Short mmCIF file of C-alpha atoms in Angstrom, two decimals:
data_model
loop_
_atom_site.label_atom_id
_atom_site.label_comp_id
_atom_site.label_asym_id
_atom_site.label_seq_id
_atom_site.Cartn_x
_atom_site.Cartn_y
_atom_site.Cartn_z
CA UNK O 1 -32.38 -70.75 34.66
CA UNK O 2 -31.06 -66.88 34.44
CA UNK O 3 -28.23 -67.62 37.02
CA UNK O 4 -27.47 -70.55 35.15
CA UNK O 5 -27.10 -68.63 31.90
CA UNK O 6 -25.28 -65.66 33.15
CA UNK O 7 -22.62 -68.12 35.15
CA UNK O 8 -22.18 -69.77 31.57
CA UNK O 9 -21.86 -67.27 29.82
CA UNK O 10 -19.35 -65.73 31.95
CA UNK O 11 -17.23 -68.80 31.98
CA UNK O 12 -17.53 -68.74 27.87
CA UNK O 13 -17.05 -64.68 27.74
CA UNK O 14 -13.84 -65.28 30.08
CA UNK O 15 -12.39 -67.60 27.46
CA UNK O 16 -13.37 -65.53 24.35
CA UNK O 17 -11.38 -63.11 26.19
CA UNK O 18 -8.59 -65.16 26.71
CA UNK O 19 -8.94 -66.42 22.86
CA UNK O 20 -9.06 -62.74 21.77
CA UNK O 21 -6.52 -61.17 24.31
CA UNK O 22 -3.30 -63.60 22.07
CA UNK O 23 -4.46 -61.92 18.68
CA UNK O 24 -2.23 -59.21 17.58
CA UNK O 25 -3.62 -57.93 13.89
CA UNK O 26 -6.60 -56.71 13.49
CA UNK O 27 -7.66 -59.33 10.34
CA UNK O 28 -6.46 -62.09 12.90
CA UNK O 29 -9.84 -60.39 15.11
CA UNK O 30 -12.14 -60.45 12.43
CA UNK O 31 -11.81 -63.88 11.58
CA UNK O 32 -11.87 -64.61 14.86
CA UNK O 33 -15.09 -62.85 15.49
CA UNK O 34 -16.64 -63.87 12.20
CA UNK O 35 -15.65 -67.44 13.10
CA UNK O 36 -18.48 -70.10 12.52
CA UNK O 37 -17.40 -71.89 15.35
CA UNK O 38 -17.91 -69.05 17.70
CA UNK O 39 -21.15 -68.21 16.28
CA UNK O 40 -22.50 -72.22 16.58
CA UNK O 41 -21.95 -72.03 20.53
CA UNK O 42 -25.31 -73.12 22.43
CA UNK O 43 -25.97 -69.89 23.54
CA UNK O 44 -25.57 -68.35 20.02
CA UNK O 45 -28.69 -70.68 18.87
CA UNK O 46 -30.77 -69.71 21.32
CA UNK O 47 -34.10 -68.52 19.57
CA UNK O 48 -34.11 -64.84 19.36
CA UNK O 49 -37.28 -64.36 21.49
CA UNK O 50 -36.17 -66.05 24.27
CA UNK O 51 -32.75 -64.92 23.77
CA UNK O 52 -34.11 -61.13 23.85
CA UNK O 53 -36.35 -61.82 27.05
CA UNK O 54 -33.18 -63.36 29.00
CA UNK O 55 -30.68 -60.23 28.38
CA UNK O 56 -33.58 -57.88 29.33
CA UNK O 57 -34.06 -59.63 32.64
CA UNK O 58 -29.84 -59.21 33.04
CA UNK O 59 -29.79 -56.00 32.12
CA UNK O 60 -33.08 -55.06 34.65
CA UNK O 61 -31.43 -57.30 37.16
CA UNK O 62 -27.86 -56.28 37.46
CA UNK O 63 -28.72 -52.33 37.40
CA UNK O 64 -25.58 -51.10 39.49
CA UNK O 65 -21.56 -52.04 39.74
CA UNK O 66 -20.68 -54.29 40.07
CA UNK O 67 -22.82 -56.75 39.48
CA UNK O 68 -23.59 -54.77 35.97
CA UNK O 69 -20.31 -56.45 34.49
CA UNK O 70 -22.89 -58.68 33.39
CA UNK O 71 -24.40 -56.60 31.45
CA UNK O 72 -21.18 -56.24 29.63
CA UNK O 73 -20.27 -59.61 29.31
CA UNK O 74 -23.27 -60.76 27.47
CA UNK O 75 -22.15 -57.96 24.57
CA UNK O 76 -18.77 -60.33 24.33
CA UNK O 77 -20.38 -64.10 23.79
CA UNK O 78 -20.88 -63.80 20.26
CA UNK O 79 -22.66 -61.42 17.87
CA UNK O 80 -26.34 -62.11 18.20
CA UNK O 81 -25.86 -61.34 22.08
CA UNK O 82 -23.74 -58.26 21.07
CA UNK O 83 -26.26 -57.02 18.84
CA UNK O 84 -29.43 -57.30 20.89
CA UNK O 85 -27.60 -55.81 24.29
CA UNK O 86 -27.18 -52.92 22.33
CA UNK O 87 -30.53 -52.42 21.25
CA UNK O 88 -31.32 -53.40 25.58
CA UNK O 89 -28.92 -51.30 26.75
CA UNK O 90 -30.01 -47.24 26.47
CA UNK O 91 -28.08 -44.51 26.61
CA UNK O 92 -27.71 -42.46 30.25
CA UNK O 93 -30.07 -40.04 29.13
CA UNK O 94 -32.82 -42.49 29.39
CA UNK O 95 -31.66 -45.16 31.72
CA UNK O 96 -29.14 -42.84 34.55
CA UNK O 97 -26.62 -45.72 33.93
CA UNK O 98 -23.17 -45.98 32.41
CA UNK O 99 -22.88 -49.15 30.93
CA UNK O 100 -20.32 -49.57 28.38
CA UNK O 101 -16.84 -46.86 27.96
CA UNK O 102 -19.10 -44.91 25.71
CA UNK O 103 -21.54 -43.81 28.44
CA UNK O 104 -19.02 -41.42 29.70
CA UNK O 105 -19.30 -39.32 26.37
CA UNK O 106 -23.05 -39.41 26.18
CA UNK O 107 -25.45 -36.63 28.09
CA UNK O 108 -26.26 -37.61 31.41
CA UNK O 109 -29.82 -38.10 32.96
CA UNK O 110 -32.37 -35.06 32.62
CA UNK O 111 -34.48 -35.96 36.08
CA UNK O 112 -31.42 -36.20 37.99
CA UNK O 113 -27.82 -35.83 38.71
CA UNK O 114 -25.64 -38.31 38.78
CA UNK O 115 -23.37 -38.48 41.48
CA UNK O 116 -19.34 -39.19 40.75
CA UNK O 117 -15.84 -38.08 42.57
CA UNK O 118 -12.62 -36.95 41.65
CA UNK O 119 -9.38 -38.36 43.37
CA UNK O 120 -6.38 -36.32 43.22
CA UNK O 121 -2.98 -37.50 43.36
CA UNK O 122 -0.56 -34.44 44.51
CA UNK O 123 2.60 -36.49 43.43
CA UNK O 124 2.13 -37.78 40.40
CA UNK O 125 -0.19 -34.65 39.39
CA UNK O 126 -3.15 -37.24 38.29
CA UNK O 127 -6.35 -37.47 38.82
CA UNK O 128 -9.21 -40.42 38.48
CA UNK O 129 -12.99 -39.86 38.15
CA UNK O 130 -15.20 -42.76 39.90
CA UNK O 131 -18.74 -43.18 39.82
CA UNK O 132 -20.59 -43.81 42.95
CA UNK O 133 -21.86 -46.85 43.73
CA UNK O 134 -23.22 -45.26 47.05
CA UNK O 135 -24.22 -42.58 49.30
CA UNK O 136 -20.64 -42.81 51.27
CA UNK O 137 -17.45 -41.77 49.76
CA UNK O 138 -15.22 -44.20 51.73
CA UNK O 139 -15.63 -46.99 49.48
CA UNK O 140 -14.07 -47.21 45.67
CA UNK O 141 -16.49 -46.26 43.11
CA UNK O 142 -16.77 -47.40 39.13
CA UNK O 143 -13.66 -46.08 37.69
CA UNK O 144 -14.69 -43.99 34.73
CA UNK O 145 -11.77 -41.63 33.26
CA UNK O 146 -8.32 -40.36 34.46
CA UNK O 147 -5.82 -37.43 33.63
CA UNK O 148 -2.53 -36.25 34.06
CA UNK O 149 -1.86 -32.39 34.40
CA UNK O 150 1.39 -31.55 31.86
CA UNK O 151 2.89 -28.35 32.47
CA UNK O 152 4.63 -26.63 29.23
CA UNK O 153 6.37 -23.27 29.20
CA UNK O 154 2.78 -20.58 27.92
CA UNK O 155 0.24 -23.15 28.99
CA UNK O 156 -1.07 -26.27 30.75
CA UNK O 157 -2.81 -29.66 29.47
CA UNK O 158 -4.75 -32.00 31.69
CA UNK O 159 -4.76 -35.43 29.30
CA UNK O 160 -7.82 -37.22 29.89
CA UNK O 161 -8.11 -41.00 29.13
CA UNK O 162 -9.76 -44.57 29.89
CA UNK O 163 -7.32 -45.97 31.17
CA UNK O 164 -6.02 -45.21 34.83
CA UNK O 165 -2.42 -45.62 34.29
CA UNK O 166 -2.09 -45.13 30.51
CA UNK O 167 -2.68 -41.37 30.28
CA UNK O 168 -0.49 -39.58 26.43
CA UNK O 169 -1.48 -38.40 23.78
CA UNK O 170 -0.59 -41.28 21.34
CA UNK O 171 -2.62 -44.18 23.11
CA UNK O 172 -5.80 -44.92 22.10
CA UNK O 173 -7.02 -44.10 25.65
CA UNK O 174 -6.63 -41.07 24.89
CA UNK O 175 -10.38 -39.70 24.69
CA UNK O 176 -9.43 -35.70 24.82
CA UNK O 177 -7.66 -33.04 26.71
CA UNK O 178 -8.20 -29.70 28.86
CA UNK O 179 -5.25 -27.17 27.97
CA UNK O 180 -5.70 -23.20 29.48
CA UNK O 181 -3.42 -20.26 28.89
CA UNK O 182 -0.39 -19.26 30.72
CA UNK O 183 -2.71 -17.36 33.22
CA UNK O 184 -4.80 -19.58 33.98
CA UNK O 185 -8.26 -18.05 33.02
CA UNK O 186 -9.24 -19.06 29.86
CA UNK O 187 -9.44 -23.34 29.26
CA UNK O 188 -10.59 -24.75 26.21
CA UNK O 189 -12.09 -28.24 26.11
CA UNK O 190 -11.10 -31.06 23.59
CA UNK O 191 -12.39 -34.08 22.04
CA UNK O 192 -10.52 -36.82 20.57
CA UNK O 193 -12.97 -37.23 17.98
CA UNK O 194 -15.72 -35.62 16.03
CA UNK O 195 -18.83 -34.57 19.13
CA UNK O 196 -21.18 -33.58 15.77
CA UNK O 197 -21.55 -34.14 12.29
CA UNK O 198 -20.15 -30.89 11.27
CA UNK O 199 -17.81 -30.06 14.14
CA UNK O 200 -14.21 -28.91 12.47
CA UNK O 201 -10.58 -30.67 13.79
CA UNK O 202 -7.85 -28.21 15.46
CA UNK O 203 -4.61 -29.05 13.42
CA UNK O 204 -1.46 -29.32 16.35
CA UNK O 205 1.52 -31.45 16.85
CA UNK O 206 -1.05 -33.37 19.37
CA UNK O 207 -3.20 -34.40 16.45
CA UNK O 208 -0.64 -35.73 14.54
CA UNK O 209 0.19 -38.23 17.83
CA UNK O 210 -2.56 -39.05 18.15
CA UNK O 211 -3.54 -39.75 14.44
CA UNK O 212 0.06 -42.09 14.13
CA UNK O 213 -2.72 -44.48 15.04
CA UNK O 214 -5.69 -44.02 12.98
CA UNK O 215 -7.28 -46.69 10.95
CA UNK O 216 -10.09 -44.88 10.28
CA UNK O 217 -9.61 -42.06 7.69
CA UNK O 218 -13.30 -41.38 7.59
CA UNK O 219 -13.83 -40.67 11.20
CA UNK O 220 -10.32 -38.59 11.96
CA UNK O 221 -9.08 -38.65 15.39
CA UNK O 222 -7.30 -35.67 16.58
CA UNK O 223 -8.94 -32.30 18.89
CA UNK O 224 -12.03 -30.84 18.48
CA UNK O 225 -12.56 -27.87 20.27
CA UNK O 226 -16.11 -28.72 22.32
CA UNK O 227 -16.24 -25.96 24.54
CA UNK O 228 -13.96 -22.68 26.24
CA UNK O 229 -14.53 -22.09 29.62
CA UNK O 230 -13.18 -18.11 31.29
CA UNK O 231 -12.50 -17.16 34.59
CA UNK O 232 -13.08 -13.51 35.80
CA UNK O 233 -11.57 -11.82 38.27
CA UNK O 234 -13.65 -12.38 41.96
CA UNK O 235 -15.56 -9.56 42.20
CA UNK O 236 -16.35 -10.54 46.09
CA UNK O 237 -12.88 -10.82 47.63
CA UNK O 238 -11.39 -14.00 49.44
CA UNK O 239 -14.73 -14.64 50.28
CA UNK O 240 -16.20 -15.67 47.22
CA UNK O 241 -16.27 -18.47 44.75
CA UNK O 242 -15.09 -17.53 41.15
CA UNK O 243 -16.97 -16.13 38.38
CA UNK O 244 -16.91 -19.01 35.39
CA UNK O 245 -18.46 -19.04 32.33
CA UNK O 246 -18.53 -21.78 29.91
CA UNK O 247 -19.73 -21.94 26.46
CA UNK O 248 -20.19 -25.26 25.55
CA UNK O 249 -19.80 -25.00 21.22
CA UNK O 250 -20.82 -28.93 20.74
CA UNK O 251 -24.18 -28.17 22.81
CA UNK O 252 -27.35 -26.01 21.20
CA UNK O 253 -29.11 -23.57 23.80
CA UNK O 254 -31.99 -25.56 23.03
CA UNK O 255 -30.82 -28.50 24.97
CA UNK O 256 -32.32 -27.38 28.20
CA UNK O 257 -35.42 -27.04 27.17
CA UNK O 258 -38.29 -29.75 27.40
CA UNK O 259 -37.58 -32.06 24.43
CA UNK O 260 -34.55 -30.38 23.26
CA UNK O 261 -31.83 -32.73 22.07
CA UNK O 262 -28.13 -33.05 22.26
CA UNK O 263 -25.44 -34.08 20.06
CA UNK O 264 -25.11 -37.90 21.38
CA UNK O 265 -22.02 -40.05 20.10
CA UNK O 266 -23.11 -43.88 20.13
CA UNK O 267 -19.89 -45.41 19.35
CA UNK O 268 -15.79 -44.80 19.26
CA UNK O 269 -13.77 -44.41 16.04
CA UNK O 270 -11.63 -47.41 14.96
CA UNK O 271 -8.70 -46.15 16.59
CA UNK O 272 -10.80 -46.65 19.73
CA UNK O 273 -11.93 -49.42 19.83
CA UNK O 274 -8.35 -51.21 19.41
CA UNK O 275 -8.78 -50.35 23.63
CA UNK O 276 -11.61 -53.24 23.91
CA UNK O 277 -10.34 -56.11 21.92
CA UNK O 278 -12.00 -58.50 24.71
CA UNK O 279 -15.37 -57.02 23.40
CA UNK O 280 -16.11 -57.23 19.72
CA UNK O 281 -19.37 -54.72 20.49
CA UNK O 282 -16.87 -51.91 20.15
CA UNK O 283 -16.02 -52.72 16.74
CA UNK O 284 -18.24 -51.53 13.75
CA UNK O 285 -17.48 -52.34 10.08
CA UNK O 286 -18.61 -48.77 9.31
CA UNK O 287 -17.82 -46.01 11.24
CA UNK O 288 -18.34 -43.16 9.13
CA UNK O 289 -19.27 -39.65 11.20
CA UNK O 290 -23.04 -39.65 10.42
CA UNK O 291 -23.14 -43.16 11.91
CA UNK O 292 -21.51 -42.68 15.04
CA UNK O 293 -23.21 -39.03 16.31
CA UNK O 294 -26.70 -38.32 16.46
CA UNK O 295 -28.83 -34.66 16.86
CA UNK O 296 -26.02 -33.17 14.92
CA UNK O 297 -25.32 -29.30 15.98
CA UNK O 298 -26.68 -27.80 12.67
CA UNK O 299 -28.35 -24.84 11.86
CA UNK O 300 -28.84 -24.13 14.99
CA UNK O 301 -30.82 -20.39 15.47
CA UNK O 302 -30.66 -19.85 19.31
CA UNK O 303 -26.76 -20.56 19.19
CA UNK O 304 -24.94 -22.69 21.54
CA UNK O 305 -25.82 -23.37 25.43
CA UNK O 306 -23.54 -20.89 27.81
CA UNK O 307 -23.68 -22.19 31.71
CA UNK O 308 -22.53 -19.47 34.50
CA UNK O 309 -22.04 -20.41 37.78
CA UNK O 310 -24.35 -19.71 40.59
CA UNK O 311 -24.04 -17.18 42.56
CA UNK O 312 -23.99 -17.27 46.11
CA UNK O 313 -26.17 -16.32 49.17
CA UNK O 314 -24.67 -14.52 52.13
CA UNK O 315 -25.27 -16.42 55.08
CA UNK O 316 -26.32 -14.10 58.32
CA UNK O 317 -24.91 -16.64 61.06
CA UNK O 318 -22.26 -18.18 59.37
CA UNK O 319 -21.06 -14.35 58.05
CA UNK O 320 -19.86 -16.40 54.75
CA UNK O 321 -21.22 -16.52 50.84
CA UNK O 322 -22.74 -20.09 50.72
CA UNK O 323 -24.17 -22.67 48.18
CA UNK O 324 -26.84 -25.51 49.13
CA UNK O 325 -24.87 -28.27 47.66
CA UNK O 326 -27.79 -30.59 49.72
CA UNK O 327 -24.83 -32.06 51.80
CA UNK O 328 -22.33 -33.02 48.51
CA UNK O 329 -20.11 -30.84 49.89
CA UNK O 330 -18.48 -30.25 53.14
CA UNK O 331 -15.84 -28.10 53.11
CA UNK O 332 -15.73 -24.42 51.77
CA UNK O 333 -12.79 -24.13 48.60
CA UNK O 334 -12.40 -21.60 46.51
CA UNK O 335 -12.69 -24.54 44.03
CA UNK O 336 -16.40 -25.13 44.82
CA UNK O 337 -18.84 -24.28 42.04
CA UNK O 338 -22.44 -24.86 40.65
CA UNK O 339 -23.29 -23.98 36.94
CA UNK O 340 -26.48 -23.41 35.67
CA UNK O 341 -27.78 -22.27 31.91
CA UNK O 342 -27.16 -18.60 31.46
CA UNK O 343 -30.13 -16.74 29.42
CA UNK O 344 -28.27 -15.90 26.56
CA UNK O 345 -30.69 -15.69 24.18
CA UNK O 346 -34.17 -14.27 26.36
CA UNK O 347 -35.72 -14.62 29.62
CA UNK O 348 -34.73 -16.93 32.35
CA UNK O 349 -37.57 -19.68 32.45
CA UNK O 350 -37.37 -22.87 34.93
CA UNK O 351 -35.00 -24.43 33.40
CA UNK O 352 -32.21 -21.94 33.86
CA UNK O 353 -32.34 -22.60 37.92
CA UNK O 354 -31.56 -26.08 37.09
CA UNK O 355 -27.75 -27.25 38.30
CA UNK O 356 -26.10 -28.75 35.39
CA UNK O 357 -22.94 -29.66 37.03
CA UNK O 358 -21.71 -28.92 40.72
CA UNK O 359 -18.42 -29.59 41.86
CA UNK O 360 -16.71 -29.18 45.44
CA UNK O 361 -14.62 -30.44 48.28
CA UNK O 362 -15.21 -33.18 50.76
CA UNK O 363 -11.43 -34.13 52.04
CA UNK O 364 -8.01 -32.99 51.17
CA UNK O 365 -7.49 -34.67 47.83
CA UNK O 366 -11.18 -35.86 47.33
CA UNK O 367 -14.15 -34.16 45.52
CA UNK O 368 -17.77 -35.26 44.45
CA UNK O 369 -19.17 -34.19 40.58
CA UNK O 370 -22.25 -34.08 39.93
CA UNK O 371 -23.68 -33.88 36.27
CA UNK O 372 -26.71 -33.86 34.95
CA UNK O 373 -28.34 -33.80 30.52
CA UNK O 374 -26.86 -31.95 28.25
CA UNK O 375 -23.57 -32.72 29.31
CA UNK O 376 -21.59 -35.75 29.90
CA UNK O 377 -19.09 -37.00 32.29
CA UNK O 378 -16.24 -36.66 29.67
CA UNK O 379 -17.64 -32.49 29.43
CA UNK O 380 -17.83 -32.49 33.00
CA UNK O 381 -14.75 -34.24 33.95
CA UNK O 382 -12.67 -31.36 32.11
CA UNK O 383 -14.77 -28.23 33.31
CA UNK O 384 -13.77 -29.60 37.03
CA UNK O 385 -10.14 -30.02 36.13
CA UNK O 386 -10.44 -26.55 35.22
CA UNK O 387 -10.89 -25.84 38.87
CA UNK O 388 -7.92 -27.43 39.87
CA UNK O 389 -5.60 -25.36 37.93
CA UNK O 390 -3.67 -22.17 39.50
CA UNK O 391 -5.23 -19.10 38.87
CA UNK O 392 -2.68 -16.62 39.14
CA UNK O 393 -4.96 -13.33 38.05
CA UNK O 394 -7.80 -14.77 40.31
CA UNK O 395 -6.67 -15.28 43.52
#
């Protein structure tokens, strides 16, 4: 009976989509969505209960890409379905899954890392961030985010976005940006849109492109300065990886520890969402700032969380510094890293030897990322295009 629902409801998702993809205006959408005569479909009338036990059993069933499209699907058949997938589907804190576009700027799993890779494009100056769907790199993961390095005359900005070929400043892809000095040693990480309840917008010519778009006034779209990340000069020679240190201002210290909790967005702004018109479950009628962000960085004693990367061990036979990257990594780069929770604020406990995020080569324009809670893939995306950048007083 599942398989029978799920191939219905992907024939009636696929012409919802079709239905929704010819509507232009936004009030055209509404009424569309609103509609009784979407609502009074047979799968809309199912009885709650049973409704509830079926999209559990999806959701359960169809765990990895692709078959988890499903999942997705169901939030597009109408609004009940839409409303209870959202209460089935958890965030990737809880469930080590990335659902829905919004996964990728929600913490990732605390047991675990979770296992992605970068492709870089040398021509175009682009590069694409996939999530694996398994232990090999040969095949094509879960495309997550992309960006596009732009070089300007005292600095450089990687553009980060949804979509893979849409990548400025003015879409509503656009999720944030990574832009470091004319050196490049000192990056600074943006968001397109409020990461906390009392975070504070950086006024530039890019947030007035981006804004050309809002419909939202009380969620504002623009950059919010997340975290800064430094590069010091390699204090071991050629032989070395580089000394980084990020302080991640969106993320308390706390964070690491058991129970602590980060700043979690659950939804875009209304000027993102116009990217998912196939899929009304994007759409919210109110999206003020409090609605959309939960454990809000306030009042925060211990400050904000600091990661450093690891440093590492000489290696007698090999005569080389090496990391145990537990075979995500097999070939030595400058650009190879691990970061771990610096003890800003008083002794180094267990949690500080946790990796957070490691990052490092595997072929000539391929890479694997690795992320784990309190940051997301969005955060972890833009420390490793950090990496990539030329580092003139650091090499």
């Amino acid at each position: 009976m599942i398989r029978s629902i799920i191939q219905d409801m992907r024939s009636r998702s696929h012409r919802v989509v079709q239905d929704l993809s010819s509507m232009e205006e936004d009030s055209a959408l509404s009424e569309l969505i609103s509609d009784d005569g979407l609502r009074q479909s047979c799968w809309a009338q199912m009885p709650q209960e049973l409704l509830r036990e079926v999209l559990i059993r999806i959701e359960a069933s169809e765990a990895a890409w692709p078959p988890r499209k499903s999942v997705v699907a169901c939030a597009g058949v109408c609004r009940s379905w839409r409303h209870i997938t959202k209460e089935i589907v958890k965030t990737p804190e809880l469930s080590a899954k990335l659902t829905f576009p919004i996964s990728v700027k929600q913490p990732g799993p605390r047991e675990h890392l979770l296992q992605c890779f970068i492709r870089r494009n040398r021509s175009t100056q682009t590069y694409y961030l996939y999530l694996s769907l398994s232990n090999t790199l040969s095949e094509d993961g879960k495309f997550l985010l992309a960006a596009r390095k732009c070089r300007r005359p005292t600095c450089t900005d990687y553009i980060i976005s949804l979509h893979a070929d849409d990548m400025s400043k003015g879409s509503n892809t656009y999720v944030g940006k990574l832009r470091s000095n004319f050196l490049g040693t000192k990056f600074t990480i943006y968001d397109g849109q409020p990461p906390h309840a009392r975070a504070k917008i950086t006024k530039s010519r890019s947030t007035r492109l981006v804004n050309l778009k809002q419909v939202a006034p009380k969620v504002p779209t623009g950059n919010y300065p997340v975290a800064h990340i430094s590069y010091e000069l390699n204090v071991l020679g050629s032989r070395g990886p580089r000394r980084m240190n990020c302080i991640m201002d969106s993320l308390p210290a706390s964070a690491i520890e058991p129970g602590g909790v980060a700043p979690t967005q659950t939804e875009f702004s209304l000027s993102n969402a116009d990217m998912f018109p196939t899929f009304p479950f994007f759409r919210s009628r109110s999206n003020r700032v409090d609605n959309s962000l939960s454990g809000p960085l306030a009042n925060q004693k211990d400050g904000v969380l600091v990661l450093k990367n690891k440093a590492p061990r000489w290696h007698e036979q090999l005569q080389c510094w090496c990391l145990n990257f537990h075979g995500r990594v097999t070939i030595a780069s400058v650009k190879n890293f691990q970061l771990v929770a610096s003890p800003e604020n008083g002794p180094a406990g267990p949690e500080h030897d946790k990796i957070i995020l490691q990052f490092g080569k595997v072929g000539k324009d391929l890479f694997t990322m690795d992320y784990r809670y309190p940051i997301s893939a969005f955060q972890a995306f833009a420390i490793c295009l950090s990496s990539f950048d030329t580092k003139i007083a650091c090499e």
